Each structure stands twice: as structure tokens, then as C-alpha cells.
XYZ file of N, CA, C and O in Angstrom:
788
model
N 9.521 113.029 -111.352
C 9.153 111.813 -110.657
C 9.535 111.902 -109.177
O 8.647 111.620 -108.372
N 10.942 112.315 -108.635
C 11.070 112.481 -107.494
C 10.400 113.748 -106.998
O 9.837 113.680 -105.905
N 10.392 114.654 -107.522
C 9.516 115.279 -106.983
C 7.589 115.078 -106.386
O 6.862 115.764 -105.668
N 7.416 113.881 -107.096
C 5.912 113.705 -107.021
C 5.848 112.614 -105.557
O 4.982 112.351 -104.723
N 7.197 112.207 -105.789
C 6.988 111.085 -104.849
C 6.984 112.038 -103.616
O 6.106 112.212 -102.771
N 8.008 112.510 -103.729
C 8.595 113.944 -101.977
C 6.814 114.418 -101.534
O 6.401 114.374 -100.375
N 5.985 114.837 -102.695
C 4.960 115.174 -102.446
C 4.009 114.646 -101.979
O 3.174 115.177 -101.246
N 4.036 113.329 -102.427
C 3.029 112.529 -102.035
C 3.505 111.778 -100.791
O 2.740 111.118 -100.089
N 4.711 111.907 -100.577
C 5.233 111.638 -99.197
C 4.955 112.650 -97.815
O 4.948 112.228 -96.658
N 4.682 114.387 -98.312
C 4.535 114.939 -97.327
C 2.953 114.844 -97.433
O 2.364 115.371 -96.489
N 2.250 114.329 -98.307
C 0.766 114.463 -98.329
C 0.424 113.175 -97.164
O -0.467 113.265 -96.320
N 1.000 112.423 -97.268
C 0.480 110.964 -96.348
C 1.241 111.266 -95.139
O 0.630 110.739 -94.210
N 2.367 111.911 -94.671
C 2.667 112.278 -93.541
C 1.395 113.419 -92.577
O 0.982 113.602 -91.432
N 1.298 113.686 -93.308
C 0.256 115.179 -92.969
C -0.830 114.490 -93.016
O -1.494 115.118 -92.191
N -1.564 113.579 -93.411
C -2.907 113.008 -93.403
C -2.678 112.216 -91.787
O -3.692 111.934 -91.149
N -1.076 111.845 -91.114
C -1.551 110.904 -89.963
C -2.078 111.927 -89.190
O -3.057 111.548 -88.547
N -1.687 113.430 -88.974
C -1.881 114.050 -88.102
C -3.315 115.204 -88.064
O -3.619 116.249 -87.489
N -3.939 114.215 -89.101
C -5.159 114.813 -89.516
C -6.474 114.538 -88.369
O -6.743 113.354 -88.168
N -6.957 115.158 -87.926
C -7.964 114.748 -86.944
C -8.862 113.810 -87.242
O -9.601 113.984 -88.211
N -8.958 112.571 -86.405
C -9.711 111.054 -87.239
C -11.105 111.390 -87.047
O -11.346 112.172 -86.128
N -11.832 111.057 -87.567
C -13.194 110.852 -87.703
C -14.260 110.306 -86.919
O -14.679 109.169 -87.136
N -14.915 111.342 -85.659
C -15.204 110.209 -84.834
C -16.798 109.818 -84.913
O -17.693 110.366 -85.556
N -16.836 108.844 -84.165
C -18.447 107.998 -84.174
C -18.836 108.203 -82.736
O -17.971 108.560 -81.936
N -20.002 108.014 -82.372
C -20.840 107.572 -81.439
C -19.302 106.581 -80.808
O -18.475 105.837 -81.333
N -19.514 107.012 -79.689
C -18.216 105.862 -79.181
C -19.124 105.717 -77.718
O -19.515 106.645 -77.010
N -19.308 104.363 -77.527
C -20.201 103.734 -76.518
C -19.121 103.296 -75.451
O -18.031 102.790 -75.718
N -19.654 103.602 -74.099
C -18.585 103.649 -73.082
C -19.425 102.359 -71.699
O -20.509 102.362 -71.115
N -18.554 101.688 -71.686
C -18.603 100.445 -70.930
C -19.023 100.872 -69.650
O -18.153 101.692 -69.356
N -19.995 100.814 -68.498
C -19.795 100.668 -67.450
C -20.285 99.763 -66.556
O -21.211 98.951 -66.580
N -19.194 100.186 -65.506
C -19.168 98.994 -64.412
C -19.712 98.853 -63.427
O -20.175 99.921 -63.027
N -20.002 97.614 -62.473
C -20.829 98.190 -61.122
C -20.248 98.554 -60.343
O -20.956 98.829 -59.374
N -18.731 98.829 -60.115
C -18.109 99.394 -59.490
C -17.391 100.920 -59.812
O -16.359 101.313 -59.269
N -18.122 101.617 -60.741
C -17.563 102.528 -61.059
C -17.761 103.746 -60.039
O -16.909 104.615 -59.859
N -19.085 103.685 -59.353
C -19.402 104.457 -57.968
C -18.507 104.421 -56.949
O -18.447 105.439 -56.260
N -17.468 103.093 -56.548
C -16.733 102.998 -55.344
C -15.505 104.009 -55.375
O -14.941 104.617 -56.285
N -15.342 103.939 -54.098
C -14.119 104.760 -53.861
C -12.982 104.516 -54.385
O -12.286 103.622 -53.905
N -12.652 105.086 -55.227
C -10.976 105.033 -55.348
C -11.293 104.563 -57.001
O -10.279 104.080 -57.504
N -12.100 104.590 -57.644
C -12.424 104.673 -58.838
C -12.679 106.295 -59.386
O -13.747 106.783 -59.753
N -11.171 107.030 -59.304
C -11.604 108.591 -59.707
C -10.695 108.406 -61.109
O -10.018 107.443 -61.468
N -10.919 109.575 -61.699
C -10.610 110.280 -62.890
C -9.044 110.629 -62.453
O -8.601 111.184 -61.448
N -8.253 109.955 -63.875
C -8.643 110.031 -64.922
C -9.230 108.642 -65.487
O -9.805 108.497 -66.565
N -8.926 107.523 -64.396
C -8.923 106.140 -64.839
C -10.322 105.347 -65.166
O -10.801 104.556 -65.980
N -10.812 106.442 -63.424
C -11.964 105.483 -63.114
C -11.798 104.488 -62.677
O -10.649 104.271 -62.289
N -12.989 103.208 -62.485
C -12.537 101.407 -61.926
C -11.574 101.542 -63.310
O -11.559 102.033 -64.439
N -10.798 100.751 -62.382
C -9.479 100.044 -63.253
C -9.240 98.659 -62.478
O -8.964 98.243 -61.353
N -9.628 98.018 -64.294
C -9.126 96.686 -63.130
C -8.719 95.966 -64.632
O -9.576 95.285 -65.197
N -7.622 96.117 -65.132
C -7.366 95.457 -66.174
C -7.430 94.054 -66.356
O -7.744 93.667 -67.481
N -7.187 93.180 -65.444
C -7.277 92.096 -65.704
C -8.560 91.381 -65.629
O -8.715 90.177 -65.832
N -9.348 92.128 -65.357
C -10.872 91.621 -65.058
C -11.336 90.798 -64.394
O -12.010 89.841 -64.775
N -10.931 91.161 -62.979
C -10.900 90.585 -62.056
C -12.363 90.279 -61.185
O -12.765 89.190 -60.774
N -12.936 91.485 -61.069
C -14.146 92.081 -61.129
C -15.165 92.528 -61.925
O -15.439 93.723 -61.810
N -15.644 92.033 -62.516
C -16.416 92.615 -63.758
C -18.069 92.549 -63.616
O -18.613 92.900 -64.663
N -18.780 92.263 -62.799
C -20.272 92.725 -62.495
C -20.259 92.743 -60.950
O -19.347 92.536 -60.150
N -21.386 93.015 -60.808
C -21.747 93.339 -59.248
C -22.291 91.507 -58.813
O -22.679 91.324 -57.659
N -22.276 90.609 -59.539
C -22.088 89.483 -58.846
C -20.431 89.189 -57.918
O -20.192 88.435 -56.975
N -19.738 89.923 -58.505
C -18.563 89.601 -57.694
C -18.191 90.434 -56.424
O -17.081 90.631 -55.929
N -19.422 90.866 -56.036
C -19.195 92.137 -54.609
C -18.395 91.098 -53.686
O -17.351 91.393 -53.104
N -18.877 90.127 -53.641
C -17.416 89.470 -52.362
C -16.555 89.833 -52.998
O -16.140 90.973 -52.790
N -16.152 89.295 -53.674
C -14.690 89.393 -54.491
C -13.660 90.660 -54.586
O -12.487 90.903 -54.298
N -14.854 91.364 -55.193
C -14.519 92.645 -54.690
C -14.160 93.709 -53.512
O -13.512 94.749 -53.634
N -14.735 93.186 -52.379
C -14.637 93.580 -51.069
C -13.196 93.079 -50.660
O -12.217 93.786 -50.422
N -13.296 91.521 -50.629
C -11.782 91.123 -50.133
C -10.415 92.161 -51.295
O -9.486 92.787 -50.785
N -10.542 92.119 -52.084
C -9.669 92.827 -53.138
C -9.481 93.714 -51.982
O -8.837 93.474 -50.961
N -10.252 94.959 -52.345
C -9.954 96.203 -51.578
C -9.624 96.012 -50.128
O -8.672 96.636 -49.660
N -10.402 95.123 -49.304
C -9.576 95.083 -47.917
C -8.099 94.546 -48.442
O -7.207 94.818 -47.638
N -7.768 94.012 -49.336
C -6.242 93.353 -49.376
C -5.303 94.619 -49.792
O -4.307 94.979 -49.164
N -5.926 95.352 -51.229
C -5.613 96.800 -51.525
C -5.129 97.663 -49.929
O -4.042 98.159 -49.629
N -6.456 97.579 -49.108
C -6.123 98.700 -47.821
C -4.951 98.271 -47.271
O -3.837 98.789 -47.345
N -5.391 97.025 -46.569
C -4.103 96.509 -45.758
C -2.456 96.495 -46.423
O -1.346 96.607 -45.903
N -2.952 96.290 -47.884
C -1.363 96.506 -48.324
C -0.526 97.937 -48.321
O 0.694 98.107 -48.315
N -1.572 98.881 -48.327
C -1.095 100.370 -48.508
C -1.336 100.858 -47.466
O -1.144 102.072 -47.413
N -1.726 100.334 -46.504
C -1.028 100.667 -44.700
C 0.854 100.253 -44.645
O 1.784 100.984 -44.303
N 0.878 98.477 -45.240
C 1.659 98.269 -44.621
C 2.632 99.013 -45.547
O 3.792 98.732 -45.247
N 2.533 99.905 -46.618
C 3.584 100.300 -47.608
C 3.484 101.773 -47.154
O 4.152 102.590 -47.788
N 2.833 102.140 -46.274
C 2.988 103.802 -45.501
C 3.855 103.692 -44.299
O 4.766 104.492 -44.088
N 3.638 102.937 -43.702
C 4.487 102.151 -42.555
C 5.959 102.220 -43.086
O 6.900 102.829 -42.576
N 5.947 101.495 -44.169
C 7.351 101.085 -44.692
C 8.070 102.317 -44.739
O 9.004 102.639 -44.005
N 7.451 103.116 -45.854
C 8.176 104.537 -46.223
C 8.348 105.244 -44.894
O 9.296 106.026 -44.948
N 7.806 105.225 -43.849
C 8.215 105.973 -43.487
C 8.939 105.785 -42.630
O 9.178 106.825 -42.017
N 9.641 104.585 -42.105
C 9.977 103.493 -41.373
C 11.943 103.678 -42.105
O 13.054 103.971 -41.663
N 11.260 103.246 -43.520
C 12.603 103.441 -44.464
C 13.254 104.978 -44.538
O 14.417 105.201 -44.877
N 12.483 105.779 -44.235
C 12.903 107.225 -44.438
C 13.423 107.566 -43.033
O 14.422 108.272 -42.898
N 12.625 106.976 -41.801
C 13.179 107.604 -40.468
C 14.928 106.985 -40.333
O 15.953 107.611 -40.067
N 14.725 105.565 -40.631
C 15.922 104.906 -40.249
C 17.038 105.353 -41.382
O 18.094 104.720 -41.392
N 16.844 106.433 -42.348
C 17.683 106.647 -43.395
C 18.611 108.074 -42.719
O 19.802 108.380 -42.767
N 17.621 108.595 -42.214
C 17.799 109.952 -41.365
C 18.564 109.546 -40.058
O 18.825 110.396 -39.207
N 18.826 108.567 -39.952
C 19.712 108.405 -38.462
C 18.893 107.811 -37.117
O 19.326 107.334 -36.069
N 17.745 108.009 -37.521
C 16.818 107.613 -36.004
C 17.107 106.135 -35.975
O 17.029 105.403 -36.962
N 17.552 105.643 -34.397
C 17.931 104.151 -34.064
C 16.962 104.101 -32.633
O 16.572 105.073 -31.987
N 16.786 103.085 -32.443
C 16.397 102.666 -30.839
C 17.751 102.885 -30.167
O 18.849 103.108 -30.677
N 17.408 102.770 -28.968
C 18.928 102.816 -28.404
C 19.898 101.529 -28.173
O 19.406 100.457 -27.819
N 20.534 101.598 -28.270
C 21.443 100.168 -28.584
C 21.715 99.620 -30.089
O 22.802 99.224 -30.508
N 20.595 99.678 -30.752
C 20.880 99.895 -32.450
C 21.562 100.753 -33.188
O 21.399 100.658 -34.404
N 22.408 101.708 -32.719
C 23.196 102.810 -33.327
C 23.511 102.423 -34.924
O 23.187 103.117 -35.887
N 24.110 101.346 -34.963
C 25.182 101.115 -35.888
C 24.249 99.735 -36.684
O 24.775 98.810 -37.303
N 22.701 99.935 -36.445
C 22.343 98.421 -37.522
C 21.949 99.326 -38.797
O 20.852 99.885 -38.775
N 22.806 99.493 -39.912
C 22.182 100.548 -41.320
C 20.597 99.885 -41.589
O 19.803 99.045 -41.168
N 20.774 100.821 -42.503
C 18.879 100.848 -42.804
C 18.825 100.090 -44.453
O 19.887 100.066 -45.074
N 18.049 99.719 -44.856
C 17.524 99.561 -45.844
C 17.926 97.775 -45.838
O 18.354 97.169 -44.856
N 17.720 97.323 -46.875
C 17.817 95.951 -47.255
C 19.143 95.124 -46.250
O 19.117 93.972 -45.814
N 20.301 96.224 -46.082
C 21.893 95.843 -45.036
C 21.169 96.041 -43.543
O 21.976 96.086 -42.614
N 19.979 96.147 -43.239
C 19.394 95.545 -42.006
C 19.213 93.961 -41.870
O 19.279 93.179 -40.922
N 19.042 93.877 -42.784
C 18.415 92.181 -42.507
C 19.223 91.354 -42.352
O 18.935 90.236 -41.924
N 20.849 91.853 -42.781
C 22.097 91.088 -42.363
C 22.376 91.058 -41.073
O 23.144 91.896 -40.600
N 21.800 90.097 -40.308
C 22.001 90.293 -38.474
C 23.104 89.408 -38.382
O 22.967 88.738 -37.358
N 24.348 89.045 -39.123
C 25.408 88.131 -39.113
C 26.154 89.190 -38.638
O 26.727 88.783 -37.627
N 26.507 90.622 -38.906
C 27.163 91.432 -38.667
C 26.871 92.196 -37.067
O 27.762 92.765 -36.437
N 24.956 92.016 -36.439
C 25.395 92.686 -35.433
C 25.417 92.252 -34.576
O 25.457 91.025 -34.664
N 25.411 92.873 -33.031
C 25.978 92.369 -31.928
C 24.972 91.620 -31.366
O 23.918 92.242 -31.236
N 24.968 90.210 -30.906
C 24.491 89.147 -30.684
C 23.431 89.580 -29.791
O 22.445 88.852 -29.910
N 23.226 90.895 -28.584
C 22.034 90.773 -28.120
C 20.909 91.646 -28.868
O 19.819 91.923 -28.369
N 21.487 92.157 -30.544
C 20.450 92.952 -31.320
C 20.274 91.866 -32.128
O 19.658 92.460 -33.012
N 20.349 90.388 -32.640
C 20.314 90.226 -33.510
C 18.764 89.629 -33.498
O 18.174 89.524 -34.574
N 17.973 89.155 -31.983
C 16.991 88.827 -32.081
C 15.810 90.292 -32.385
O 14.597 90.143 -32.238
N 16.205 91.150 -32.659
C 15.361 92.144 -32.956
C 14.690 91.845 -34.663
O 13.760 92.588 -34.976
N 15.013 91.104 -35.408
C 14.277 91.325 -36.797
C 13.583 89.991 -36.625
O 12.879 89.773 -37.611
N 13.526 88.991 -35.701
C 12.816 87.732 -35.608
C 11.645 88.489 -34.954
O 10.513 88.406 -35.432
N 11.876 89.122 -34.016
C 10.751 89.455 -33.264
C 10.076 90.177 -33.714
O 8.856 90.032 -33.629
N 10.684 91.280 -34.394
C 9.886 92.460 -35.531
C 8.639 91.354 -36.275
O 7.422 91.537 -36.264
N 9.420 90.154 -36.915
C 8.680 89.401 -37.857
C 7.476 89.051 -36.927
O 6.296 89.178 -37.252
N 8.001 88.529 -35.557
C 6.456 87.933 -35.174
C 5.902 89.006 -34.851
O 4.705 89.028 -35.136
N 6.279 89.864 -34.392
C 5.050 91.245 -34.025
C 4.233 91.321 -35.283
O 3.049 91.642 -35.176
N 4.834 91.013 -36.673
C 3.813 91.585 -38.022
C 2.562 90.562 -37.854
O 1.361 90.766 -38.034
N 3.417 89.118 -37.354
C 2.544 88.085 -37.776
C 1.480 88.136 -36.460
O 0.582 87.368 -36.116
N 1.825 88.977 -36.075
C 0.486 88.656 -34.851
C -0.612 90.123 -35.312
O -1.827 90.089 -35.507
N 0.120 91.071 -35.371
C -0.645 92.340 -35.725
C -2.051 91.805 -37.338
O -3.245 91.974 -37.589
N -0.927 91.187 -37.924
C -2.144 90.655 -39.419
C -2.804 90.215 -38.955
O -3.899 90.752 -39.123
N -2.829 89.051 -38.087
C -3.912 88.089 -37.400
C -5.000 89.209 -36.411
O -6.231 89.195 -36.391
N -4.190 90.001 -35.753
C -5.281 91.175 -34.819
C -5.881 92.133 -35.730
O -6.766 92.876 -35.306
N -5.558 92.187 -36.741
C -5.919 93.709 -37.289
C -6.882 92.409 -38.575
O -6.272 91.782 -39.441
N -7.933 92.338 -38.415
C -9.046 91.867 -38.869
C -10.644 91.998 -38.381
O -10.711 91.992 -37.152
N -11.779 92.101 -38.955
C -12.893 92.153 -38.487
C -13.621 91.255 -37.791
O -14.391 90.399 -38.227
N -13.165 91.646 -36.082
C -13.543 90.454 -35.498
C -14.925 90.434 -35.119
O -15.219 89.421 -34.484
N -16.089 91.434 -35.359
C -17.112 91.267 -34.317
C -17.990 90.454 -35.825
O -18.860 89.595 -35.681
N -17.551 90.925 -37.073
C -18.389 90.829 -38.129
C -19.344 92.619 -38.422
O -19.885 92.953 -39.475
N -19.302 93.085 -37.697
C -20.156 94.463 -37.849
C -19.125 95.493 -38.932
O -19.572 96.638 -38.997
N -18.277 95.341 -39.488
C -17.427 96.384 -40.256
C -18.580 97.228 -40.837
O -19.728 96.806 -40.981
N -18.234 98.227 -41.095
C -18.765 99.165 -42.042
C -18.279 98.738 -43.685
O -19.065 98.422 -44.578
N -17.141 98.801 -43.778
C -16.511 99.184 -45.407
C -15.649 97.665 -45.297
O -15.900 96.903 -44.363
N -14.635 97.321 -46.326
C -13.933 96.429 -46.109
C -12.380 97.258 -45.701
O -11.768 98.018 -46.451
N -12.095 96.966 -44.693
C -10.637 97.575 -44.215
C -11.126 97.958 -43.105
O -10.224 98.288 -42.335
N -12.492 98.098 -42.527
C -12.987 98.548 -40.955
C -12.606 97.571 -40.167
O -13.423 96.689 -39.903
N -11.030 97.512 -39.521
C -11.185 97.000 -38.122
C -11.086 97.800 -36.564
O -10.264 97.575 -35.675
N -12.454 99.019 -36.567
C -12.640 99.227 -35.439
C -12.746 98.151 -34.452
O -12.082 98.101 -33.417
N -13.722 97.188 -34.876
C -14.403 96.113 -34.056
C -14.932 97.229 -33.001
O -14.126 97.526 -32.119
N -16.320 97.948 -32.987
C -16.678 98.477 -32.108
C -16.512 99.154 -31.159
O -17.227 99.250 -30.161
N -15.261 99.829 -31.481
C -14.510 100.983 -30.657
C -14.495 101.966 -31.659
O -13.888 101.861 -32.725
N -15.336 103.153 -31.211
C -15.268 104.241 -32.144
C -14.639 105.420 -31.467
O -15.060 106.001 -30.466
N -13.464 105.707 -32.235
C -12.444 106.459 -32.385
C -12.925 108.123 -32.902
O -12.125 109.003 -33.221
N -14.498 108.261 -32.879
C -15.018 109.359 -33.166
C -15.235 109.183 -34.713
O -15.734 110.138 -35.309
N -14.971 108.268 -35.281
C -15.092 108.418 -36.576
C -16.597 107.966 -36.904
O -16.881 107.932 -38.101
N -17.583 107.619 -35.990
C -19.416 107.356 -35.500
C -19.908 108.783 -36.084
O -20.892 109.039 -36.779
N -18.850 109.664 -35.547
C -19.779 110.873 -35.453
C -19.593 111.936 -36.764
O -20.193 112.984 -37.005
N -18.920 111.500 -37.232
C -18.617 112.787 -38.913
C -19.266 112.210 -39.582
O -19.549 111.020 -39.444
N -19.668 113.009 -40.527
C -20.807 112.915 -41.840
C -20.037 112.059 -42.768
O -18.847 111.787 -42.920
N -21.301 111.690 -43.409
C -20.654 110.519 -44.774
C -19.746 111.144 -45.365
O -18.608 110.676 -45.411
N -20.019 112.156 -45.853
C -19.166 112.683 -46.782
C -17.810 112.580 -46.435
O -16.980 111.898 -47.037
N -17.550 113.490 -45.145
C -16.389 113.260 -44.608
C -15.577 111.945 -44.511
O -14.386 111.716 -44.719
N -16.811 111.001 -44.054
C -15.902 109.218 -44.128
C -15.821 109.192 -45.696
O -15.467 108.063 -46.033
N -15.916 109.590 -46.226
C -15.815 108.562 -47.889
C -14.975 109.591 -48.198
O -14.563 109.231 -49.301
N -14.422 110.681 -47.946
C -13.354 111.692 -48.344
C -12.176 110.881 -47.546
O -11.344 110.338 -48.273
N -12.010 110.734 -46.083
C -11.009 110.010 -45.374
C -10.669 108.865 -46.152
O -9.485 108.653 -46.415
N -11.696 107.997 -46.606
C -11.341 106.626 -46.827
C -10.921 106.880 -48.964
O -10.357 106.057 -49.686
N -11.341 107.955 -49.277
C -10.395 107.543 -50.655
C -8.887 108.088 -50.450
O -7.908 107.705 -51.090
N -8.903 109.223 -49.254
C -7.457 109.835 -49.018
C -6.447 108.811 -48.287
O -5.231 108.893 -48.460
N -7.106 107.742 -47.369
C -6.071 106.319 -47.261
C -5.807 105.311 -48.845
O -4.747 104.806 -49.215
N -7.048 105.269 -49.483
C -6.782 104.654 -50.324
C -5.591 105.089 -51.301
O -4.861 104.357 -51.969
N -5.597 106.358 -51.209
C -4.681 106.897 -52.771
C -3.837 106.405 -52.169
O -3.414 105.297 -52.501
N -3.133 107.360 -50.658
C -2.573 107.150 -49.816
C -1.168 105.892 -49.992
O 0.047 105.982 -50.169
N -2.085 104.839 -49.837
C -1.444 103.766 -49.883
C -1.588 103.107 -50.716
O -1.563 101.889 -50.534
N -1.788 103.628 -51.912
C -1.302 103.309 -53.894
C -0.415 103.739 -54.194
O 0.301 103.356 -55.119
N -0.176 105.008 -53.196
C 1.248 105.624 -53.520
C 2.457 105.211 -52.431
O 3.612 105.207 -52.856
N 2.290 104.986 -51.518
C 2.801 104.280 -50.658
C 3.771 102.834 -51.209
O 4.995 102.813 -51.333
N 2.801 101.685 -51.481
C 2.747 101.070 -52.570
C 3.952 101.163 -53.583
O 4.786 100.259 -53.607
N 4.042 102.215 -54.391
C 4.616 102.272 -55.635
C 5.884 103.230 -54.715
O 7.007 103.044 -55.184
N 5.854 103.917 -53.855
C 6.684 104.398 -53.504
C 7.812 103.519 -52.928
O 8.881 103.441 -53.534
N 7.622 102.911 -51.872
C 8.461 101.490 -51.416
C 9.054 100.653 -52.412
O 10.182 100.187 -52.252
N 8.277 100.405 -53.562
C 8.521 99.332 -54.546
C 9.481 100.460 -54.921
O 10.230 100.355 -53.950
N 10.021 101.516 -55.675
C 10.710 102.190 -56.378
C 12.010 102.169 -55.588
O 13.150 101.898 -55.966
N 11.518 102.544 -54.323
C 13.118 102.756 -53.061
C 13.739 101.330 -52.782
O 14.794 101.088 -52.195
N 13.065 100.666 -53.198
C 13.764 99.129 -52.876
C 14.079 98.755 -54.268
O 15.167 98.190 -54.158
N 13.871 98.750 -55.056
C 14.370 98.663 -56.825
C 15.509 99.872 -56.984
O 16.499 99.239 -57.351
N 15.808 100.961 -56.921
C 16.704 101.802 -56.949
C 17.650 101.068 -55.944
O 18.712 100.620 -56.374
N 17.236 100.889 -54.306
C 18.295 100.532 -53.404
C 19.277 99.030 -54.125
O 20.497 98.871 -54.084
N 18.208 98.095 -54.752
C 18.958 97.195 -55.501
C 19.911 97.263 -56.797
O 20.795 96.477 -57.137
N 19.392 98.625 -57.510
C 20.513 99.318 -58.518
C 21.486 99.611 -58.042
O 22.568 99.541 -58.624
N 21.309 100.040 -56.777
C 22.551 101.089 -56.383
C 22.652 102.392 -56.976
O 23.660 102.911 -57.456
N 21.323 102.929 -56.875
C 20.988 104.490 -57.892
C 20.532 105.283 -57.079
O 20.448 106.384 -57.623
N 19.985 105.326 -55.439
C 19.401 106.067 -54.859
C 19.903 107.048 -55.027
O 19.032 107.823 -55.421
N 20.925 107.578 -54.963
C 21.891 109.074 -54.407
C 21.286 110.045 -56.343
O 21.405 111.164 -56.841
N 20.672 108.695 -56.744
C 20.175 109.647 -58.306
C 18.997 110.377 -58.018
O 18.473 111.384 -58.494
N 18.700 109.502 -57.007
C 16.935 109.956 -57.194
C 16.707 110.892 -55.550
O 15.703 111.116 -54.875
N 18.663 111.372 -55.320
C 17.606 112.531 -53.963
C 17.856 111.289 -52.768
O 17.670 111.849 -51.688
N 18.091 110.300 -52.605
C 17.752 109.252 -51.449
C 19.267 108.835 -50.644
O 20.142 108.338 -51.352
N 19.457 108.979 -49.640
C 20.630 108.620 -48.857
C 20.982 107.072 -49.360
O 20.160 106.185 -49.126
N 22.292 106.751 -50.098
C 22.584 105.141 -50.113
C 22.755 104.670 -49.104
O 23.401 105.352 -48.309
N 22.235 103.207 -48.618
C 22.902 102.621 -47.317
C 24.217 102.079 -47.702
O 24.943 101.559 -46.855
């Protein structure tokens, strides 16, 4: 009896790892599966279904300009967070540390402390400038506004290679910042390779 059971126990173990049976398996697609930054292995990914036909091309457009602009400002960051980790200061800032123990301006010397107010309004004016003012954009995230930077003159291909290499760009950017500021709040950086402040 125990023996039949042991058997019939390795028989149903061995059946999960049996190759399943497959069908015709019909594959969903989207009207955005052509755009940039919809590559393999994922493809469009948009789990929450945010986007789901080509009636939502506005919708979709603002997304991705919000996508771009966020993974500028998260390339900025990293590397912003990495220079000031390495020692680089303005001059007179020697001694303001880097990471999240910046924003404590209680500690520095009273004619640095207006430096992170002003940082703030420089962002808040740059968001407001860095938008499509003529209306002519090309893509959503084009704020040439009619100053071409030579980028008029390279082939499509080339622009839609540039513009998925910002996009990854700043997905990883993105997830990169979010990780260095979640570790910096553990107090785990020095685990992951990263100078502690």
C-alpha cells in the first residue's frame, strides 16, 4: 500500500513537469504596438489599460510626453546624485553632503541656504519653458519649438533609433533614482557599491 501510494506520488509529480498541451493561442493586438518603446520582450505594456485603442491617441501622446519628461528629469537626477556623491561642489558648497542630508539647509551656512529654494524655482520655470510652444512638435516630447539642432537633417530611421534610446534611457533612469533613494532610506547603499551620505 505504501508503496503504491510513493508511486503514484512520483507519477503526479512527474505529470506537472510534463509539457502542457498547446492550442491555437490567439494574440491580442494593439494600436500601439508599432510605437516606440513598445520592444520585445514586452512589447506595448500598459497593464492597467490605460490606452487600449487608437481612439485614445491623445491620451496616449500626453502619457509618453509625461513618460519623456519624467526620464529626462530621472537622468538629470542620477547623474546629479552620482556627481555630488563623488565630491563635485560649486564653490562655496564644500561641505553641503549629497543625497536626501542636502535638503537639510538648517545645518548650512546662511548665505548657501537660499540655494535649494532657488534650485526649486529654476525647475519650476524650466517645466513651464520646456513645453511645445509653437504647436508644430514632431513626436510628443519635441520641444525644439523651431530651432533645429541638426536633428531636420538625419534620416527617420536614425530619429526613431535616438528617440527609443532616450526613451529606454529614461525608464532606466527612472527605476534607477527610485532604487538609490529607497536603499539611501534603508541605509544599504555601501551594499549595493554606492557611497553612504
Amino acid at each position: 500500500m505504501m508503496k503504491s501510494a510513493i508511486l503514484a506520488a512520483l507519477v503526479a509529480s512527474a505529470a506537472a513537469f510534463a509539457p502542457a498541451q498547446t492550442g491555437r493561442a490567439s494574440v491580442a493586438v494593439n494600436a500601439f504596438d508599432g510605437e516606440i518603446g513598445a520592444q520585445a520582450p514586452l512589447g506595448y505594456f500598459d497593464p492597467l489599460g490605460l490606452c487600449t485603442d487608437e481612439g485614445d491617441r491623445e491620451k496616449f501622446d500626453h502619457l509618453r510626453e509625461v513618460e519623456i519628461r519624467h526620464g529626462r528629469v530621472a537622468m538629470l537626477a542620477v547623474v546629479g546624485w552620482l556627481t555630488t556623491a563623488a565630491g563635485v561642489r560649486l564653490p562655496g558648497m564644500e561641505a553641503v553632503p549629497f543625497g536626501f542630508k542636502a535638503l537639510d539647509i538648517s545645518s548650512l551656512p546662511f548665505d548657501v541656504r537660499g540655494t535649494v529654494p532657488f534650485t526649486l524655482g529654476t525647475v519650476a520655470v524650466l517645466s513651464y519653458a520646456m513645453r511645445d510652444v509653437t504647436g508644430e512638435s514632431d513626436f510628443a516630447g519635441d520641444y525644439r519649438n523651431n530651432i533645429d539642432f541638426g536633428w531636420d537633417s538625419q534620416s527617420d530611421a536614425w530619429k526613431e533609433k535616438k528617440r527609443a534610446i532616450e526613451l529606454n534611457n529614461g525608464r532606466a533612469a527612472q527605476m534607477g533614482i527610485l532604487g538609490i533613494m529607497v536603499h539611501e532610506q534603508l541605509g544599504n547603499l555601501g551594499s549595493i557599491g554606492l557611497p553612504t551620505p
